[in-house]
Every structure is written in structure tokens, then in C-alpha cells.
């Protein structure tokens, strides 16, 4: 089993965790451009403008994480608490580099996300997933299973909402989840 070490700087809410040779740390605006390149290389993820990644990290850095190995980004999760759903963290994008996929990095990103101080009042994790994205569906279902809770799937954005050809998006809602004990 891999060893985990946690450092929490309560002054600025900055959390960094290490599992094996991978460090999980809070994202900053300076990471946005690297995420944008990462998404292009990951292949499956929808690439948004670089500005969107930089802005997400700037405004929601308390709920966005980077996974790094030897200083290189090997994964990230961009998430935020929707203003009208204070008990929910919405995962906008999660990506893991091809080099380390299938080794539990995606799962750890979600677990570390839920354990962040900013997620103290969060009980549900949501994400929007297309019908063809099986790895992502398995990630959220697996996260629910490991958290001892349910994963409900419901309609979210139908394909007609999109001006360009686009699959429908389903909402995966995981919870209720208990905040991990300190
Ligand atoms: C989805 C993704 C983030 C998962 O990250 P990961 O580190 O490879 O996942 P993990 O090793 O933590 O595995 C998590 C679960 O997903 C399943 N999974 C991972 N890759 C899979 C694949 N290619 N096919 C089917 N299931 C897969 C694992 O079996 C595991 O399920 P389990 O807990 O029931 O065993 C990663 O595959 C990825 O970046 N894909 C491309 C981008 C993407 O689709 N992002 C999500 C949309 S926002």
C-alpha cells in the first residue's frame, strides 16, 4: 500500500498531500496554461480556452488540485461549489496523464478534493459525463462505492442545447459523503 503524507497550512488553506512519488497540491492561476496543454495531450477531454483554466484556478483555487511527479503535472481536477448548492462540489474537469492512468490517481484526486478545508460542508460530488466516456463513469461510480454511498445518474444537458454536434451530458451525483475525520 502506498504511503500518504499530509501538510496543511491553515493560514492560507493550502493543502499538499503525497502518495508514493505523486504530490497533490492546490492549483494556482499559474497552473492554468499547463492544464490547457495537458488537456490537448490527454486526447479525450474537451479543450476549453486557456483563459478558462487560468480563471478557474484563480477564482476556485481552494477546490482545484494538481497532481505532480518530479515537478511535472500528471493530473488535475477543476471543481467548484455552485452558489445555489452549498453542499455540493461540481467537478468540471478531471484528467490524468496517459503515463499514470489506471493507477488510482483519478480516485485520489477526488478523495483529496473532498478532504479539502473548502469542502467541509460538502456532502455531494457531481460531474457531467457523456454516454461514451466509460472511464469517467467508472471513476465516479468507483468513487461512490469506495465512499460507501450511491451514484445517481440523471439527465443534465441534452445534445440539442449545444450549437455544435455534441453528445448529451448526464449528471452523476455521488453522495451523501461524510467528511473524512481529521
Ligand atoms: C477518467 C480518468 C480521470 C480516470 O483516472 P485514472 O487515474 O486512470 O483512474 P483510477 O486509476 O483512479 O481508476 C478509477 C476507476 O475508473 C476505472 N477506470 C479507469 N480507467 C478506465 C478505463 N480506461 N476504462 C474503464 N474503466 C476505467 C478504474 O477501474 C477504477 O474503477 P474501480 O474503482 O471500480 O476499480 C482518466 O482515465 C482520464 O484522464 N481520462 C481522460 C479524461 C477524461 O475522460 N476525464 C473525465 C471527464 S471530465
CSV table of C-alpha atoms and ligand atoms in Angstrom, one decimal:
chain,number,residue,atom,x,y,z
A,1,UNK,CA,0.0,0.0,0.0
A,2,UNK,CA,1.3,3.5,-0.8
A,3,UNK,CA,2.3,5.9,1.9
A,4,UNK,CA,0.5,9.2,2.3
A,5,UNK,CA,1.8,12.3,4.0
A,6,UNK,CA,-0.3,15.4,4.5
A,7,UNK,CA,0.8,19.0,5.1
A,8,UNK,CA,-1.9,21.6,5.8
A,9,UNK,CA,-1.0,25.3,6.1
A,10,UNK,CA,-4.1,26.5,7.9
A,11,UNK,CA,-3.2,30.2,7.3
A,12,UNK,CA,-3.9,30.0,3.5
A,13,UNK,CA,-5.8,26.8,3.4
A,14,UNK,CA,-3.1,25.3,1.2
A,15,UNK,CA,-3.1,21.5,1.4
A,16,UNK,CA,-0.5,19.3,-0.1
A,17,UNK,CA,-0.5,15.5,0.1
A,18,UNK,CA,2.0,13.0,-1.1
A,19,UNK,CA,1.1,9.4,-2.1
A,20,UNK,CA,4.1,7.4,-3.4
A,21,UNK,CA,6.0,9.7,-5.7
A,22,UNK,CA,3.0,11.9,-6.6
A,23,UNK,CA,2.2,15.2,-4.8
A,24,UNK,CA,-1.3,16.5,-4.7
A,25,UNK,CA,-1.4,20.3,-4.2
A,26,UNK,CA,-3.7,23.3,-4.6
A,27,UNK,CA,-3.8,24.8,-8.1
A,28,UNK,CA,-2.9,28.4,-8.8
A,29,UNK,CA,-3.5,30.6,-11.8
A,30,UNK,CA,0.0,29.9,-13.0
A,31,UNK,CA,-1.1,26.2,-13.5
A,32,UNK,CA,-3.9,27.1,-15.9
A,33,UNK,CA,-1.8,27.3,-19.0
A,34,UNK,CA,-0.2,23.9,-18.2
A,35,UNK,CA,-3.6,22.4,-17.7
A,36,UNK,CA,-4.7,23.7,-21.1
A,37,UNK,CA,-1.7,21.9,-22.8
A,38,UNK,CA,-2.3,18.8,-20.7
A,39,UNK,CA,-5.9,18.6,-21.9
A,40,UNK,CA,-4.8,18.8,-25.5
A,41,UNK,CA,-2.3,16.0,-25.0
A,42,UNK,CA,-4.8,13.9,-22.9
A,43,UNK,CA,-7.0,13.5,-26.0
A,44,UNK,CA,-10.4,12.6,-24.5
A,45,UNK,CA,-11.1,15.8,-22.6
A,46,UNK,CA,-12.8,18.8,-24.2
A,47,UNK,CA,-10.3,21.6,-24.5
A,48,UNK,CA,-11.6,24.9,-23.4
A,49,UNK,CA,-9.8,28.3,-23.9
A,50,UNK,CA,-6.6,28.7,-21.8
A,51,UNK,CA,-8.3,31.7,-20.2
A,52,UNK,CA,-11.0,29.4,-18.7
A,53,UNK,CA,-8.3,27.2,-17.0
A,54,UNK,CA,-6.4,30.2,-15.7
A,55,UNK,CA,-9.7,31.9,-14.4
A,56,UNK,CA,-11.0,28.7,-12.8
A,57,UNK,CA,-7.7,28.3,-10.9
A,58,UNK,CA,-7.7,32.0,-9.9
A,59,UNK,CA,-11.3,32.0,-8.6
A,60,UNK,CA,-11.7,28.4,-7.4
A,61,UNK,CA,-8.1,27.5,-6.4
A,62,UNK,CA,-9.4,26.3,-3.0
A,63,UNK,CA,-11.2,23.5,-4.8
A,64,UNK,CA,-8.8,22.7,-7.7
A,65,UNK,CA,-5.9,20.4,-7.4
A,66,UNK,CA,-2.8,19.4,-9.4
A,67,UNK,CA,-1.1,16.0,-9.2
A,68,UNK,CA,2.7,16.3,-9.8
A,69,UNK,CA,5.5,13.9,-10.2
A,70,UNK,CA,9.0,15.3,-10.3
A,71,UNK,CA,7.6,18.7,-11.0
A,72,UNK,CA,5.6,17.5,-14.0
A,73,UNK,CA,1.8,17.7,-14.0
A,74,UNK,CA,0.3,14.2,-14.2
A,75,UNK,CA,-3.2,15.0,-13.3
A,76,UNK,CA,-5.6,17.7,-12.2
A,77,UNK,CA,-9.1,18.3,-11.0
A,78,UNK,CA,-11.0,21.6,-11.6
A,79,UNK,CA,-14.1,21.9,-9.3
A,80,UNK,CA,-16.2,24.5,-7.6
A,81,UNK,CA,-19.1,24.8,-5.2
A,82,UNK,CA,-22.1,26.1,-7.2
A,83,UNK,CA,-23.5,29.2,-5.4
A,84,UNK,CA,-27.0,27.7,-5.1
A,85,UNK,CA,-25.8,24.2,-3.9
A,86,UNK,CA,-23.5,24.8,-1.0
A,87,UNK,CA,-23.5,21.1,-0.1
A,88,UNK,CA,-22.2,20.1,-3.5
A,89,UNK,CA,-18.8,20.1,-5.3
A,90,UNK,CA,-19.1,20.1,-9.0
A,91,UNK,CA,-16.2,18.6,-10.9
A,92,UNK,CA,-15.9,20.5,-14.2
A,93,UNK,CA,-12.9,18.5,-15.5
A,94,UNK,CA,-10.6,15.8,-14.2
A,95,UNK,CA,-7.7,14.5,-16.2
A,96,UNK,CA,-4.9,12.0,-15.6
A,97,UNK,CA,-1.9,11.7,-17.9
A,98,UNK,CA,-1.7,8.6,-20.1
A,99,UNK,CA,1.6,7.8,-18.3
A,100,UNK,CA,-0.1,7.1,-15.0
A,101,UNK,CA,-3.7,6.2,-15.9
A,102,UNK,CA,-5.4,3.3,-14.2
A,103,UNK,CA,-3.1,3.6,-11.1
A,104,UNK,CA,-5.6,5.3,-8.8
A,105,UNK,CA,-4.5,8.9,-9.4
A,106,UNK,CA,-8.0,10.0,-10.5
A,107,UNK,CA,-9.5,8.4,-7.5
A,108,UNK,CA,-7.0,10.1,-5.2
A,109,UNK,CA,-7.7,13.5,-6.8
A,110,UNK,CA,-11.4,13.1,-5.9
A,111,UNK,CA,-10.6,11.9,-2.4
A,112,UNK,CA,-8.2,14.7,-1.7
A,113,UNK,CA,-10.7,17.2,-3.2
A,114,UNK,CA,-13.4,16.0,-0.8
A,115,UNK,CA,-11.0,16.3,2.1
A,116,UNK,CA,-10.1,20.0,1.4
A,117,UNK,CA,-11.0,22.6,4.1
A,118,UNK,CA,-13.1,24.3,1.5
A,119,UNK,CA,-15.3,21.2,1.1
A,120,UNK,CA,-16.0,20.9,4.8
A,121,UNK,CA,-19.8,21.4,4.3
A,122,UNK,CA,-19.9,19.4,1.1
A,123,UNK,CA,-21.9,16.1,1.1
A,124,UNK,CA,-22.3,15.5,-2.7
A,125,UNK,CA,-19.9,15.4,-5.6
A,126,UNK,CA,-21.4,15.9,-9.1
A,127,UNK,CA,-20.0,15.7,-12.6
A,128,UNK,CA,-21.4,15.8,-16.0
A,129,UNK,CA,-20.4,12.8,-18.2
A,130,UNK,CA,-21.1,11.8,-21.8
A,131,UNK,CA,-22.5,8.3,-22.5
A,132,UNK,CA,-19.3,7.4,-24.4
A,133,UNK,CA,-16.9,8.2,-21.6
A,134,UNK,CA,-16.7,4.9,-19.8
A,135,UNK,CA,-13.5,5.6,-17.8
A,136,UNK,CA,-15.1,8.7,-16.3
A,137,UNK,CA,-18.4,6.9,-15.5
A,138,UNK,CA,-16.3,4.2,-13.8
A,139,UNK,CA,-14.3,6.8,-11.9
A,140,UNK,CA,-17.4,8.4,-10.3
A,141,UNK,CA,-19.2,5.0,-9.7
A,142,UNK,CA,-16.0,3.7,-8.2
A,143,UNK,CA,-15.6,6.8,-6.0
A,144,UNK,CA,-19.2,6.3,-4.7
A,145,UNK,CA,-18.5,2.6,-4.0
A,146,UNK,CA,-15.3,3.4,-2.1
A,147,UNK,CA,-17.1,6.2,-0.2
A,148,UNK,CA,-19.9,3.7,0.8
A,149,UNK,CA,-22.5,5.8,-0.9
A,150,UNK,CA,-24.6,6.0,-4.0
A,151,UNK,CA,-24.0,7.3,-7.5
A,152,UNK,CA,-27.2,8.5,-9.2
A,153,UNK,CA,-27.3,9.3,-12.9
A,154,UNK,CA,-29.8,11.8,-14.3
A,155,UNK,CA,-30.4,13.9,-17.4
A,156,UNK,CA,-28.4,17.2,-17.4
A,157,UNK,CA,-27.7,18.9,-20.8
A,158,UNK,CA,-29.4,17.3,-23.8
A,159,UNK,CA,-27.4,17.4,-27.1
A,160,UNK,CA,-29.9,20.0,-28.5
A,161,UNK,CA,-28.5,22.6,-26.0
A,162,UNK,CA,-25.2,22.6,-27.9
A,163,UNK,CA,-24.8,24.7,-31.0
A,164,UNK,CA,-22.3,22.2,-32.5
A,165,UNK,CA,-22.5,18.4,-32.7
A,166,UNK,CA,-22.2,17.3,-29.0
A,167,UNK,CA,-23.2,14.2,-27.1
A,168,UNK,CA,-25.8,14.7,-24.3
A,169,UNK,CA,-24.4,15.2,-20.8
A,170,UNK,CA,-25.6,13.2,-17.9
A,171,UNK,CA,-25.3,14.3,-14.3
A,172,UNK,CA,-23.6,11.8,-12.0
A,173,UNK,CA,-24.4,12.7,-8.4
A,174,UNK,CA,-22.4,10.9,-5.7
A,175,UNK,CA,-23.5,11.1,-2.0
A,176,UNK,CA,-24.2,11.7,0.7
A,177,UNK,CA,-20.5,11.6,1.7
A,178,UNK,CA,-19.1,12.1,5.2
A,179,UNK,CA,-16.2,14.5,5.5
A,180,UNK,CA,-13.1,12.4,6.4
A,181,UNK,CA,-12.1,12.6,10.1
A,182,UNK,CA,-9.0,14.7,10.8
B,1,LIG,C1,-11.2,9.3,-16.2
B,1,LIG,C2,-9.7,9.4,-15.6
B,1,LIG,C3,-9.5,10.8,-15.0
B,1,LIG,C4,-9.5,8.3,-14.6
B,1,LIG,O1,-8.3,8.5,-13.9
B,1,LIG,P1,-7.4,7.2,-13.5
B,1,LIG,O2,-6.3,7.7,-12.7
B,1,LIG,O3,-7.0,6.5,-14.8
B,1,LIG,O4,-8.5,6.4,-12.7
B,1,LIG,P2,-8.2,5.4,-11.5
B,1,LIG,O5,-7.0,4.6,-11.7
B,1,LIG,O6,-8.2,6.2,-10.2
B,1,LIG,O7,-9.5,4.4,-11.6
B,1,LIG,C5,-10.7,4.9,-11.1
B,1,LIG,C6,-11.8,4.0,-11.6
B,1,LIG,O8,-12.0,4.1,-13.0
B,1,LIG,C7,-11.8,2.9,-13.7
B,1,LIG,N1,-11.1,3.2,-15.0
B,1,LIG,C8,-10.0,3.9,-15.1
B,1,LIG,N2,-9.6,3.9,-16.4
B,1,LIG,C9,-10.6,3.2,-17.1
B,1,LIG,C10,-10.7,2.8,-18.4
B,1,LIG,N3,-9.9,3.1,-19.4
B,1,LIG,N4,-11.8,2.0,-18.8
B,1,LIG,C11,-12.7,1.6,-17.8
B,1,LIG,N5,-12.6,1.9,-16.5
B,1,LIG,C12,-11.5,2.7,-16.1
B,1,LIG,C13,-11.0,2.1,-12.8
B,1,LIG,O9,-11.2,0.7,-13.0
B,1,LIG,C14,-11.5,2.5,-11.4
B,1,LIG,O10,-12.7,1.8,-11.1
B,1,LIG,P3,-12.8,0.9,-9.8
B,1,LIG,O11,-12.6,1.8,-8.6
B,1,LIG,O12,-14.1,0.3,-9.9
B,1,LIG,O13,-11.7,-0.1,-9.9
B,1,LIG,C15,-8.7,9.2,-16.7
B,1,LIG,O14,-8.9,8.0,-17.4
B,1,LIG,C16,-8.6,10.3,-17.8
B,1,LIG,O15,-7.9,11.3,-17.6
B,1,LIG,N6,-9.3,10.1,-18.9
B,1,LIG,C17,-9.4,11.1,-19.9
B,1,LIG,C18,-10.1,12.3,-19.5
B,1,LIG,C19,-11.5,12.1,-19.0
B,1,LIG,O16,-12.2,11.3,-19.6
B,1,LIG,N7,-11.9,12.9,-17.9
B,1,LIG,C20,-13.2,12.8,-17.3
B,1,LIG,C21,-14.2,13.7,-17.9
B,1,LIG,S1,-14.3,15.3,-17.1
